[in-house]
Amino acid sequence: MRQRITFLSGGTGSSKLLLGMKKLMSGFDVIANVADNFWFYGLYVCPDIDIACYTLSGIADRIKGWGIRDDTFHFVDQLGKLGFENWFRLGDMDLATSIVRTWMIREGKSLGEITKIISRALGIRESIIPASEEHYETHVITPEGDMHLQEFWVKYSGSPEVLDVVYRGIELCKLSKEAEESIKKAERIIICPANPVSSIMPILSLQGAREAFLSSDARKIAVSPIVGNKPFSGPACKFMKAKQMECSSFGIAKMYSSFIDVLVVHENDSKLRKKIEDLGVECLCMNTSISDERSASYLAERLLSV
Ligand code: FO1
């Protein structure tokens, strides 16, 4: 019998694992982070929802890790010619997604409904579920001031010193009903190897998320995005340090310990097993690096049986 599987996902790292799972089965749920959504010249851009859609429909640009393969950038280039900021390289095909999404928001549709419409149009059989229907934003606090995650990461290439990371407006935001249902019904919840501070904790910190996790009978598994003291990609270490967390799989175990049963770490980190298990989290060591479709499917297959 097929298992009901729910993923918690962020950006690039998550999409690699989703692709691996897609090779093995279809019909799983993906709860996507929404805290890096932002407004770009009047358009609502949802990078983590979109990368899940593009990955599961087979059109993602897997080299860049965001956007659509073979996209062009005439729109943002023209913005530059008009003297407007164009550091956020929204591709021309990608632009269509943001335009239809914004249009449907204006018609009063919810982000969940809109994501379903876009998914259906792209032929996706999985359910991509926004973590929340409400808008809140991951902001990075730097000595130069407070900036949206996209500004920190894309405009300033992740270079400013990070004093703190906050989820602006989260106090008023709830886990979406659909995400809650998915967590409660799941037999296996898999937290993707994503940035814990900017992709996963914005989901787990929503009102109702802890309760949904605690009331779910699912086996809850997280994959560490860190090997040694380095993340597979992105600013996870800078963010974890700003949160006074050790940048290692042990730090990940501490952050997630009240939510998960199992932490999967890279085989090179096997020395951390005892320390992690002392936190009450089962620790499994395997090759977690995803360099191609084969390694993605290998990891996905192992996650179905741990
Ligand atoms: N990341 C970049 O590093 N540079 C970009 O210009 C950029 C544009 C972009 C456009 C649409 C989209 O959905 C994502 C985009 N990303 C870009 C990725 C994004 O900034 C982050 O990687 C995610 O928000 C983190 O999950």
PDB file of C-alpha atoms and ligand atoms in Angstrom, residues 11 36 47-48 66 87-90 94 150 154, ligand 1:
ATOM      1  CA  GLY A  11      14.016  26.257  -2.178  1.00  0.00           C
ATOM      2  CA  ASP A  36      10.236  34.393   1.300  1.00  0.00           C
ATOM      3  CA  PRO A  47       9.792  31.390  -4.942  1.00  0.00           C
ATOM      4  CA  ASP A  48       9.384  28.242  -2.834  1.00  0.00           C
ATOM      5  CA  TRP A  66      15.302  28.510  -9.327  1.00  0.00           C
ATOM      6  CA  TRP A  87      18.465  42.709  -9.245  1.00  0.00           C
ATOM      7  CA  PHE A  88      15.717  40.101  -8.861  1.00  0.00           C
ATOM      8  CA  ARG A  89      16.043  38.181 -12.142  1.00  0.00           C
ATOM      9  CA  LEU A  90      12.440  37.109 -12.675  1.00  0.00           C
ATOM     10  CA  ASP A  94       8.371  32.826 -14.673  1.00  0.00           C
ATOM     11  CA  GLN A 150      15.447  38.291  -1.093  1.00  0.00           C
ATOM     12  CA  VAL A 154      19.920  38.259  -4.135  1.00  0.00           C
TER      13      VAL A 154
HETATM   14  N1  FO1 B   1      17.899  33.768  -6.732  1.00  0.00           N
HETATM   15  C1  FO1 B   1      19.018  34.421  -7.052  1.00  0.00           C
HETATM   16  O1  FO1 B   1      20.072  34.153  -6.487  1.00  0.00           O
HETATM   17  N2  FO1 B   1      18.990  35.445  -7.984  1.00  0.00           N
HETATM   18  C2  FO1 B   1      17.868  35.800  -8.634  1.00  0.00           C
HETATM   19  O2  FO1 B   1      17.881  36.750  -9.445  1.00  0.00           O
HETATM   20  C3  FO1 B   1      16.676  35.065  -8.345  1.00  0.00           C
HETATM   21  C4  FO1 B   1      15.485  35.317  -9.015  1.00  0.00           C
HETATM   22  C5  FO1 B   1      14.362  34.511  -8.756  1.00  0.00           C
HETATM   23  C6  FO1 B   1      13.187  34.697  -9.476  1.00  0.00           C
HETATM   24  C7  FO1 B   1      12.080  33.917  -9.193  1.00  0.00           C
HETATM   25  C8  FO1 B   1      12.138  32.950  -8.190  1.00  0.00           C
HETATM   26  O3  FO1 B   1      11.048  32.194  -7.934  1.00  0.00           O
HETATM   27  C9  FO1 B   1      13.301  32.740  -7.473  1.00  0.00           C
HETATM   28  C10 FO1 B   1      14.433  33.518  -7.742  1.00  0.00           C
HETATM   29  N3  FO1 B   1      15.611  33.311  -7.041  1.00  0.00           N
HETATM   30  C11 FO1 B   1      16.738  34.036  -7.353  1.00  0.00           C
HETATM   31  C12 FO1 B   1      15.689  32.314  -5.975  1.00  0.00           C
HETATM   32  C13 FO1 B   1      15.249  32.868  -4.596  1.00  0.00           C
HETATM   33  O4  FO1 B   1      15.817  34.089  -4.325  1.00  0.00           O
HETATM   34  C14 FO1 B   1      15.686  32.023  -3.382  1.00  0.00           C
HETATM   35  O5  FO1 B   1      16.601  31.055  -3.693  1.00  0.00           O
HETATM   36  C15 FO1 B   1      14.542  31.455  -2.639  1.00  0.00           C
HETATM   37  O6  FO1 B   1      13.639  32.427  -2.230  1.00  0.00           O
HETATM   38  C16 FO1 B   1      15.023  30.680  -1.417  1.00  0.00           C
HETATM   39  O7  FO1 B   1      14.194  29.644  -1.279  1.00  0.00           O
END
